[in-house]
XYZ file of C-alpha atoms in Angstrom:
588
model
C -9.428 -33.237 -35.518
C -10.398 -29.317 -36.061
C -10.326 -26.992 -33.498
C -12.608 -23.581 -33.375
C -13.295 -20.595 -31.063
C -15.337 -17.778 -30.111
C -16.387 -15.651 -27.405
C -19.399 -13.346 -26.836
C -21.528 -12.229 -23.419
C -24.421 -13.865 -22.172
C -27.760 -11.854 -21.877
C -28.515 -14.712 -18.668
C -25.893 -14.160 -16.815
C -25.897 -10.238 -16.316
C -23.660 -9.670 -18.522
C -20.908 -12.631 -18.003
C -18.440 -13.162 -20.618
C -17.798 -16.102 -22.224
C -15.828 -17.860 -24.844
C -15.919 -21.301 -26.548
C -13.232 -23.977 -27.860
C -14.043 -26.279 -30.336
C -13.084 -29.838 -30.672
C -14.027 -31.672 -34.016
C -13.806 -34.080 -35.224
C -12.823 -35.755 -32.078
C -12.366 -39.618 -30.605
C -13.693 -40.751 -27.005
C -10.036 -41.833 -26.774
C -9.002 -37.997 -27.153
C -12.101 -36.743 -24.850
C -10.234 -37.018 -21.200
C -6.858 -35.789 -22.712
C -8.809 -32.569 -24.441
C -10.787 -32.665 -20.688
C -7.433 -32.580 -18.830
C -5.632 -30.550 -21.074
C -7.701 -27.457 -20.672
C -8.642 -28.124 -16.724
C -4.011 -28.029 -16.243
C -3.823 -24.693 -18.482
C -6.776 -23.053 -16.746
C -5.771 -24.210 -12.894
C -9.433 -25.405 -12.297
C -12.391 -28.564 -12.753
C -13.909 -28.849 -15.778
C -17.581 -29.356 -14.565
C -21.391 -30.011 -16.150
C -20.747 -32.999 -18.309
C -23.326 -33.265 -20.501
C -24.283 -34.595 -24.166
C -25.746 -32.328 -26.473
C -28.403 -32.624 -28.067
C -27.500 -29.794 -31.652
C -27.402 -31.006 -34.730
C -27.847 -27.631 -36.548
C -24.649 -26.436 -34.490
C -22.961 -30.033 -35.708
C -24.029 -29.266 -39.535
C -22.307 -25.513 -38.835
C -18.983 -26.467 -38.489
C -19.229 -29.290 -41.323
C -19.947 -32.427 -39.104
C -23.642 -33.191 -39.354
C -24.653 -35.591 -37.383
C -21.766 -35.686 -34.381
C -22.725 -35.708 -31.580
C -21.819 -32.751 -28.920
C -20.104 -33.774 -25.593
C -19.811 -29.843 -23.867
C -17.710 -29.019 -19.934
C -17.698 -25.568 -18.886
C -14.817 -24.026 -17.031
C -15.600 -21.369 -14.139
C -12.913 -18.406 -13.813
C -12.102 -15.671 -11.750
C -13.938 -12.490 -13.269
C -17.157 -13.435 -13.961
C -15.419 -15.213 -17.625
C -16.168 -18.556 -18.525
C -15.130 -20.807 -21.271
C -16.756 -23.581 -22.816
C -15.420 -26.870 -24.196
C -17.173 -28.503 -27.321
C -15.991 -31.588 -28.608
C -17.485 -33.003 -32.273
C -17.350 -36.798 -31.771
C -16.137 -38.679 -34.151
C -19.383 -40.193 -35.824
C -17.022 -43.591 -35.496
C -17.215 -43.868 -32.089
C -19.424 -46.523 -30.067
C -21.800 -44.499 -27.409
C -20.718 -44.180 -24.358
C -21.583 -41.468 -21.004
C -19.920 -38.305 -21.276
C -17.115 -38.547 -18.233
C -17.019 -42.434 -17.383
C -14.422 -44.708 -18.545
C -13.863 -46.312 -21.519
C -11.109 -48.344 -22.856
C -9.471 -46.619 -26.053
C -9.308 -43.680 -23.247
C -5.914 -42.483 -21.368
C -5.876 -42.891 -18.261
C -4.935 -39.489 -16.116
C -3.564 -39.409 -13.242
C -5.305 -38.223 -10.212
C -4.620 -35.028 -9.374
C -2.485 -34.834 -12.126
C -5.467 -32.418 -13.857
C -4.209 -29.742 -11.517
C -1.416 -28.440 -10.475
C 1.530 -26.875 -12.521
C 0.673 -26.223 -16.767
C 1.586 -29.011 -18.397
C 4.619 -30.016 -20.549
C 3.675 -30.886 -24.476
C 7.289 -33.020 -23.811
C 7.254 -33.983 -20.189
C 4.501 -35.901 -17.643
C 3.653 -37.369 -14.919
C 4.101 -40.850 -14.707
C 2.700 -43.624 -12.992
C -0.656 -44.520 -12.203
C -1.121 -41.920 -9.008
C 1.738 -39.505 -10.895
C 3.946 -39.725 -7.253
C 7.272 -37.548 -7.737
C 9.930 -40.419 -9.074
C 7.456 -42.992 -10.510
C 9.340 -45.329 -12.797
C 9.005 -44.956 -16.568
C 6.609 -47.249 -17.732
C 4.939 -47.598 -14.324
C 1.201 -48.326 -13.704
C 0.478 -49.154 -17.540
C -4.227 -48.530 -17.859
C -5.487 -52.096 -19.464
C -5.270 -51.540 -23.665
C -3.371 -48.360 -23.120
C 0.175 -46.727 -22.808
C 2.606 -45.439 -19.912
C -0.177 -42.641 -18.252
C 0.918 -38.859 -18.263
C -0.509 -35.236 -17.682
C -2.571 -34.655 -21.581
C -0.104 -32.562 -24.000
C -1.601 -30.634 -25.839
C -3.877 -31.880 -28.471
C -3.234 -31.617 -32.123
C -5.580 -30.130 -34.477
C -5.245 -30.645 -38.515
C -7.375 -27.629 -39.260
C -8.469 -23.932 -37.898
C -11.886 -22.734 -37.640
C -13.934 -20.177 -35.832
C -17.817 -21.025 -34.429
C -20.188 -20.007 -32.592
C -21.251 -21.748 -29.746
C -24.287 -23.329 -29.552
C -27.177 -21.554 -27.847
C -27.606 -22.598 -23.842
C -28.372 -21.230 -20.683
C -24.717 -20.525 -18.647
C -24.134 -21.573 -14.949
C -24.261 -18.456 -12.571
C -21.470 -16.153 -12.353
C -21.429 -14.152 -9.073
C -22.637 -10.548 -8.615
C -19.875 -8.148 -8.686
C -19.292 -6.295 -5.120
C -20.482 -2.138 -5.673
C -18.515 0.089 -3.101
C -21.372 1.313 -0.830
C -20.928 5.242 -1.688
C -21.585 3.906 -5.207
C -24.910 2.287 -4.475
C -26.621 5.229 -6.276
C -25.836 4.688 -9.692
C -26.984 1.095 -9.680
C -29.798 2.095 -9.659
C -32.860 -0.894 -10.077
C -29.368 -3.671 -11.021
C -28.578 -6.542 -8.363
C -25.499 -5.527 -6.584
C -23.050 -7.327 -3.819
C -21.945 -5.391 -1.128
C -19.836 -5.779 1.695
C -19.632 -4.475 5.102
C -19.896 -3.234 8.869
C -23.343 -3.225 10.231
C -23.363 0.163 11.714
C -26.999 0.433 12.704
C -29.907 -2.028 13.667
C -33.562 -0.717 12.997
C -37.050 -1.595 12.561
C -37.077 -4.828 14.065
C -33.687 -6.265 12.343
C -35.529 -5.543 8.994
C -33.282 -2.107 8.117
C -29.314 -1.939 8.506
C -27.310 0.382 7.896
C -24.161 -0.451 6.645
C -20.691 0.296 6.506
C -17.853 0.322 4.380
C -14.270 2.460 3.868
C -16.717 4.228 1.293
C -19.920 5.217 3.149
C -22.556 3.885 4.844
C -25.736 2.414 2.791
C -29.077 0.375 3.992
C -29.678 -3.252 3.778
C -33.910 -3.916 3.783
C -34.214 -7.443 4.936
C -37.495 -9.522 4.447
C -36.494 -10.930 7.636
C -34.112 -10.210 10.887
C -31.277 -12.078 10.189
C -29.078 -13.876 13.079
C -26.125 -12.270 14.174
C -26.827 -8.732 12.910
C -25.185 -6.998 15.844
C -23.271 -3.631 15.578
C -19.642 -4.071 13.815
C -20.251 -7.363 12.872
C -18.564 -7.485 9.173
C -22.041 -8.913 6.430
C -21.579 -9.772 3.216
C -24.860 -8.850 1.210
C -26.269 -9.925 -2.081
C -29.718 -7.655 -3.932
C -31.145 -5.327 -5.902
C -30.896 -1.347 -5.610
C -34.065 0.408 -5.616
C -35.033 3.607 -4.442
C -36.126 4.336 -0.882
C -38.773 6.911 0.520
C -36.334 10.029 1.304
C -35.312 9.945 -2.030
C -32.458 8.048 -1.797
C -31.452 4.783 -2.486
C -31.094 0.908 -0.443
C -30.246 -2.541 -1.123
C -33.069 -5.054 -1.233
C -31.735 -7.901 0.653
C -32.757 -11.633 -1.222
C -28.917 -12.920 -0.037
C -27.231 -11.998 2.885
C -24.651 -13.911 5.445
C -22.554 -12.855 8.613
C -18.929 -13.555 7.630
C -17.477 -12.563 10.961
C -19.495 -12.347 13.481
C -19.349 -10.423 16.855
C -18.651 -12.549 19.505
C -18.471 -10.035 22.731
C -19.658 -6.793 23.643
C -17.546 -3.890 22.316
C -14.927 -2.511 24.340
C -14.623 1.394 22.980
C -16.698 3.645 20.519
C -15.865 6.690 20.355
C -16.449 8.408 22.825
C -14.144 6.098 24.775
C -10.564 7.680 25.851
C -7.696 7.856 24.074
C -5.622 5.488 25.933
C -8.126 2.433 25.877
C -8.648 2.981 22.367
C -5.045 2.337 21.554
C -5.255 -0.556 23.579
C -8.053 -1.645 20.593
C -6.815 0.432 18.145
C -7.949 -2.127 15.136
C -11.668 -1.186 16.405
C -10.619 2.782 16.461
C -9.581 2.753 12.872
C -12.714 1.709 11.145
C -14.095 5.215 12.817
C -14.699 7.637 9.103
C -11.989 10.208 10.826
C -8.809 7.821 10.745
C -9.828 6.200 7.801
C -9.833 9.679 6.649
C -6.219 10.503 8.207
C -4.285 7.523 6.492
C -6.617 8.061 3.102
C -4.279 11.426 3.358
C -1.237 9.906 4.395
C -1.029 8.148 1.557
C -2.610 10.652 -1.184
C 0.483 12.735 0.284
C 3.317 10.764 -0.133
C 1.932 9.507 -3.326
C 2.328 13.300 -4.341
C 6.116 13.370 -2.740
C 7.236 10.512 -4.778
C 5.547 11.523 -7.644
C 7.917 15.322 -7.582
C 10.660 13.182 -7.054
C 10.632 10.946 -9.558
C 10.345 13.945 -11.736
C 13.263 15.816 -10.600
C 15.246 12.599 -10.906
C 15.857 11.602 -7.725
C 17.091 8.022 -5.872
C 14.809 6.476 -3.399
C 17.449 5.070 -0.741
C 16.352 1.892 1.887
C 19.224 2.633 4.904
C 19.578 -0.391 7.490
C 18.637 1.019 10.871
C 20.782 -1.646 13.314
C 24.439 1.158 13.278
C 27.772 -0.553 15.062
C 27.990 2.800 17.390
C 25.850 5.524 19.373
C 25.765 9.182 18.417
C 27.870 11.830 19.969
C 25.830 12.625 23.132
C 24.575 8.968 23.866
C 20.963 10.161 25.295
C 18.477 9.243 23.573
C 19.448 5.489 21.785
C 17.891 2.273 21.570
C 20.714 -0.432 22.114
C 20.175 -4.006 21.531
C 21.921 -6.947 21.185
C 24.135 -7.970 18.185
C 25.694 -11.350 18.378
C 27.366 -10.906 21.299
C 27.868 -7.364 20.920
C 25.935 -3.626 20.703
C 23.827 -2.303 18.245
C 22.129 0.598 18.130
C 18.527 1.121 16.651
C 19.453 4.508 14.099
C 17.860 7.669 14.885
C 18.064 9.326 11.395
C 19.227 8.046 7.967
C 21.691 11.038 8.145
C 24.771 9.234 7.712
C 23.761 7.057 4.706
C 21.861 9.545 2.740
C 25.547 12.304 2.992
C 27.431 8.412 1.570
C 24.912 8.699 -0.766
C 25.783 11.801 -2.115
C 29.431 10.916 -1.793
C 28.551 7.853 -4.514
C 27.279 10.174 -6.645
C 23.653 9.371 -6.585
C 23.814 13.149 -6.286
C 19.283 13.393 -5.379
C 18.506 11.089 -2.673
C 15.189 10.016 -0.949
C 13.885 7.869 1.822
C 10.637 7.021 3.734
C 11.032 5.085 6.412
C 11.093 4.284 10.462
C 13.272 6.397 13.094
C 14.051 5.634 16.513
C 14.566 7.852 19.127
C 14.532 6.465 23.191
C 12.865 9.482 24.305
C 11.014 9.474 27.728
C 8.726 12.164 27.039
C 5.241 11.165 27.091
C 3.296 14.112 25.676
C 1.223 14.240 22.549
C 3.624 15.226 20.810
C 6.924 12.467 20.805
C 7.388 8.837 20.156
C 9.938 6.179 20.012
C 9.646 5.305 16.298
C 7.829 7.143 13.846
C 8.240 7.490 9.759
C 10.744 10.041 8.611
C 10.996 11.909 5.266
C 14.598 12.232 4.801
C 16.394 14.121 1.022
C 19.099 15.016 0.277
C 20.473 17.121 -2.800
C 24.179 17.461 -4.434
C 25.647 20.253 -6.347
C 24.214 22.918 -4.085
C 25.447 26.999 -3.706
C 24.078 27.058 0.109
C 21.059 26.415 2.116
C 18.648 28.465 0.278
C 18.611 25.639 -2.274
C 17.736 22.822 -0.010
C 15.073 25.537 1.520
C 13.721 26.592 -1.805
C 13.064 22.909 -2.690
C 11.729 22.261 0.542
C 8.536 24.768 -0.200
C 8.148 23.780 -3.890
C 7.482 20.213 -2.999
C 5.582 20.864 0.426
C 3.326 23.279 -1.919
C 2.758 20.719 -4.553
C 1.804 17.887 -1.985
C -0.961 19.862 -0.050
C -2.289 20.912 -3.279
C -2.692 17.432 -4.186
C -4.105 16.746 -0.535
C -6.666 19.735 -1.271
C -7.678 18.701 -4.431
C -8.302 15.087 -3.368
C -9.423 15.369 0.239
C -9.995 19.372 0.976
C -13.489 18.411 0.814
C -14.252 15.060 3.459
C -11.026 17.132 5.707
C -13.685 20.244 6.194
C -16.712 17.870 6.619
C -14.560 15.455 9.114
C -12.249 17.841 11.344
C -13.303 21.587 10.068
C -10.331 22.230 8.960
C -9.522 23.617 5.774
C -6.535 22.732 4.062
C -4.333 26.159 2.729
C -1.831 26.003 -0.035
C 0.393 27.962 1.140
C 2.402 29.987 -1.548
C 5.668 29.698 -2.154
C 8.492 31.563 -0.657
C 7.810 30.235 2.724
C 8.743 33.429 5.089
C 12.613 32.841 6.567
C 13.435 34.668 10.043
C 16.690 34.087 11.310
C 16.889 32.444 14.547
C 17.757 35.615 17.082
C 15.435 37.770 14.892
C 12.355 35.265 16.256
C 13.976 34.599 20.320
C 13.183 38.699 20.099
C 9.755 38.337 18.631
C 8.959 35.694 20.996
C 10.282 36.910 24.275
C 8.841 40.295 23.411
C 4.989 38.573 24.563
C 6.100 35.200 26.193
C 9.070 34.014 28.613
C 12.570 33.510 27.832
C 13.921 30.600 25.613
C 16.281 28.839 26.055
C 19.599 29.608 24.891
C 20.315 28.570 21.122
C 16.642 27.225 20.236
C 13.092 27.575 20.788
C 10.745 25.803 23.582
C 7.459 23.931 22.482
C 5.279 27.474 23.664
C 8.087 29.552 21.826
C 7.636 27.620 18.360
C 4.143 28.297 18.608
C 3.837 32.143 19.655
C 5.937 32.602 16.546
C 3.686 31.025 14.283
C 1.066 32.948 15.634
C 3.169 36.043 14.844
C 3.465 34.824 11.433
C 0.329 33.856 10.804
C -0.816 37.199 11.904
C 1.734 39.467 10.039
C 2.563 37.317 7.099
C -0.463 35.267 6.756
C 1.221 31.853 5.841
C 0.835 29.057 8.474
C 4.679 28.527 7.227
C 7.947 29.666 8.249
C 11.688 29.257 7.915
C 13.684 29.995 10.917
C 17.753 30.105 9.881
C 21.014 30.533 11.187
C 20.744 28.117 14.556
C 24.436 28.554 16.375
C 26.678 24.979 16.025
C 26.903 24.699 19.493
C 22.960 23.512 19.267
C 23.343 21.661 15.655
C 25.488 18.495 14.592
C 28.573 18.882 13.851
C 28.403 17.772 10.598
C 26.276 21.256 9.882
C 28.203 23.887 8.065
C 29.015 26.923 9.918
C 29.327 30.285 7.846
C 32.157 32.189 7.176
C 32.338 34.998 8.840
C 33.019 33.918 12.460
C 30.232 34.291 13.462
C 29.569 30.399 14.986
C 26.590 30.239 13.022
C 25.021 27.400 10.794
C 24.045 26.962 7.324
C 21.081 25.022 9.217
C 17.008 25.757 9.116
C 14.203 24.588 11.455
C 10.820 24.952 9.945
C 7.428 25.509 11.400
C 3.666 24.679 10.382
C 1.211 25.715 12.759
C 3.462 26.283 15.888
C 5.028 23.175 15.275
C 8.701 21.919 13.902
C 8.421 19.585 10.928
C 11.873 19.626 9.385
C 15.641 19.834 10.528
C 17.763 20.340 7.650
C 21.148 21.956 6.546
C 24.180 22.498 4.371
C 26.525 20.053 4.975
C 30.289 20.405 5.547
C 31.883 18.674 3.112
C 35.607 19.791 3.002
C 36.907 16.532 4.311
C 39.853 19.202 7.176
C 36.909 20.664 8.457
C 34.303 18.536 8.597
C 37.381 16.701 11.191
C 38.104 19.405 13.401
C 33.763 20.065 13.313
C 34.089 16.971 14.847
C 36.829 17.315 16.908
C 36.088 20.754 18.183
C 32.433 18.701 19.930
C 34.909 16.372 21.147
C 32.875 13.659 18.639
C 35.539 10.389 18.930
C 36.379 9.542 15.001
C 37.054 6.175 15.250
C 33.513 4.536 15.147
C 32.772 7.572 12.489
C 35.879 6.407 10.160
C 33.427 4.846 7.608
C 32.079 8.244 7.545
C 34.591 10.010 7.786
C 35.578 8.373 4.218
C 33.528 9.483 2.101
C 35.362 12.593 2.774
C 38.479 11.658 1.665
C 38.219 11.082 -1.995
C 36.126 14.030 -3.404
C 32.527 14.398 -2.380
C 30.378 16.881 -3.985
C 28.810 19.801 -1.974
C 25.390 18.969 -0.173
C 22.256 19.478 1.395
C 19.480 17.802 2.807
C 16.499 18.018 5.375
C 14.452 15.524 7.733
C 10.618 15.779 7.509
C 7.737 14.452 10.004
C 5.891 12.611 8.294
C 2.646 12.288 11.300
C 3.826 16.254 12.352
C 2.606 17.047 8.717
C -0.426 14.969 9.419
C -1.372 16.748 12.794
C -0.698 20.435 10.845
C -3.033 19.036 7.902
C -6.009 17.805 9.659
C -5.745 19.794 12.990
C -4.800 16.528 14.762
C -3.330 17.503 18.233
C -1.891 13.984 19.645
C 0.380 12.108 17.513
C -0.923 9.183 18.404
C -4.324 9.358 16.551
C -2.466 9.731 13.177
C -0.436 6.808 13.778
C -1.076 3.569 13.023
C 0.422 2.261 16.144
C 1.572 4.575 18.237
C 5.219 3.344 20.250
C 5.839 5.544 23.487
C 7.730 5.229 26.631
C 4.264 3.988 27.650
C 2.652 1.872 25.141
C 4.788 -1.163 23.497
C 1.828 -2.550 21.738
C -0.468 -4.173 19.967
């Protein structure tokens, strides 16, 4: 039996690719074995079995007068494989695909499933697992097995015989790309955005844009937000654009009730039906921007040799204050949802990872219901070893954030301008730096007094306006916070002032980052914990990290949703969160 293979493109099926495999000198007894082998190998069932009368092709392969048994395998991606078996001239006539006294019996179901092994098959007439060897022998044949690969004496490449190919499915085209498909037959999918002209003109929306469908007659179920799959030809429209002249359409997802919300509905109602609200272009763009921003972050981290962490979110002990803490049952004991991966990032520094990052959820039982608070959000955390001061941490963050915003501006700047009316400004480096006490003085000159050792939200907004006016910048580092308002592990300055080597980053007057150099010297760290009244026993695992040689290090935590608020000009964190969690919202 000789075999060969060839490939080509079928002009009759819109450029579909195909391949042909030729078996020459095949006995009828081998036919079913060959077909079953290819079915099992490809994972699809053979179709269109027929005998071909193609004497010219048989002569070309060196087997004149042979009958040709042909079958087709339709493969994913518009591909097709044709199997051509050139029958031995001594074989008796037969009908393709029918039983023959000499055929090897193939168990039902054996042509589907795992790839056959040449050395081991499925035993038994029905292929049941565990059937004993030799059971279920077919008449005149040997024990039934999943067919092994046919043995071929020669290998020769020959062309496939010309014949009509079976139709291949049309590739889906995004609606934004229809203008490039003039005259082509395309498939489009999306949601109905509007119905006009008594149902004959349908506006269809997918994630890339909106297109027009022209129907010969109204289609049942074609209502707003119905999910539609349509096929047709791209034609020019009267206004100079394009439309799809539909020849086949199906409502694959019907709308079964009046829509409960629209763009004008109150936010709390839109959050109840968030999946519908997310179909609106502004919300889709929000998460496209988020994806681009995270991709840019990861690229820069990769270039700088960072290692990614996935720290645990269940902790054995509460934080020092016990405030804003979620407690959960844990096999008869209490556990606590992590408010930050801080201890684990510092553990990685002691482990010698040197540079780490994490993007993950954190939890805070925040009782406030405001436009910038939530109880679960995504934190972007970074930690760096072998630093000389927190200035190195700030320098890294501003370079990192500059690159992230630059990539967002390049990818989505025009869409953001059209959708939100906001210009994405790539921040210049370095960012302004203002010590906290100086910032408080600036704010209090024009507004109310600020709380000790910090700025309240109104003070942060006032400082952001001052920096924009005086420095022409949207971002500012506020530095040198007092130890009394910072965690015990923040390094203190050496001058005895009670200040820490820490900072916040404000973006358009909104706090997006808290960072610091950490205290890495064991004795000082323990002393600072005792000064703040922190119990040592529950955090002994953390303190142990500093007993065996820990390098100087520092880092920051960055709010992903707050970044989106600043980039897109959104005033409410709920608008830029996929599914918001707050004191009054735990579903959907």
